[in-house]
Amino acid sequence: MVDLLPEQVAGYYDPDSNALYVAADVDSPLVRTTVSHELVHALQDQYMNLDSVMQQRRQNDRRSAAQAILEGQATLGQILVLMPEQSGIPLPSFWETRRVFRAQMASMKEFAHAPLWLRESVIFPYLAGADFVRWYDTRHPGHQPFGAAMPLSTEQILHPDRYAAGDAPVDLAFAPAAGRTVRYEDDLGEFETRLLFEQLLGDTAEAQAPALASGWGGDRYQVITTGGGEVLVWYSVWDDAAARDRFVAGLRRAWRPKPGRSSLVEPLLVAGHPGARLVDAPAAWTGWRAIPAVTVAR
């Protein structure tokens, strides 16, 4: 991560100081691109507190959706400054553009050697965000996807029709952590669930991952510290039983516990929603009869 950022970041807007910084060694043609992109962030900062949007704790998926809006707008603004003739031309979809963009980025040493999840996470907010913002502009001209209009999940970014239908994620909450030490808790969202399958399934995943993550309705995981090692408990809920069963079958095929560990992937109901649970724990873990439960928070 530390090595990758200097290669990728030519400049940035700092909302705390209201200052725009550009690296001293950036080539002149790239300065215009960088400034046009970062000035959009400066304009966004006039409408919302950028820090508050990006510092939401334990709301990874919602934060990723917000970042996609911010970077997507800036990417479109940058394109229109550099190529104003593109204003009326539809952009290719994120999943098409990603292949071209990824091929170009492969020439960058640090990016090419970064883990898949990091490479894809770098690309996602710019390309998927631009795709969504272009869609939003055609349906809500003159309006901004800020405040109450901000997408709530990467599912809504990837599937604007679900945003339009008001398909909000189901918020899951773990029961109070009595008697257990929670090291970390958060969610993945549809986009990172796709990435998980891409990482686990390797070369065959790009065609399979979108289908295996499709129908995502919400998720929550905890990493629990025990005397024998860490335990992962991950719950997810799905739009229907078919989506849930597809996910469970895919995860059973993809998930392989490391030596000395055991795992269980099973379907269940979560407050009436078709759900699934993954538990990955040390083989000697004694908590299988008292696995932490979740409830629907809303």
Coordinates of N, CA and C in Angstrom, one line a residue, residues 170-174 294-298:
V170 N -30.0 -4.3 4.0 CA -30.5 -4.7 5.3 C -29.3 -4.6 6.3
D171 N -29.5 -3.8 7.3 CA -28.5 -3.5 8.3 C -28.5 -4.6 9.3
L172 N -27.4 -5.4 9.4 CA -27.2 -6.4 10.4 C -26.4 -6.0 11.6
A173 N -26.7 -6.5 12.8 CA -26.0 -6.1 14.0 C -25.8 -7.4 14.8
F174 N -24.6 -7.5 15.3 CA -24.3 -8.7 16.2 C -24.8 -8.4 17.6
V294 N -26.8 -12.6 14.8 CA -27.0 -11.3 14.4 C -28.5 -11.0 14.4
T295 N -28.9 -9.8 14.4 CA -30.3 -9.4 14.2 C -30.3 -8.3 13.1
V296 N -31.5 -8.0 12.7 CA -31.7 -6.9 11.7 C -31.8 -5.6 12.5
A297 N -31.0 -4.7 12.2 CA -30.9 -3.4 12.9 C -32.0 -2.4 12.5
R298 N -32.6 -2.6 11.4 CA -33.7 -1.7 11.0 C -34.9 -2.5 10.6

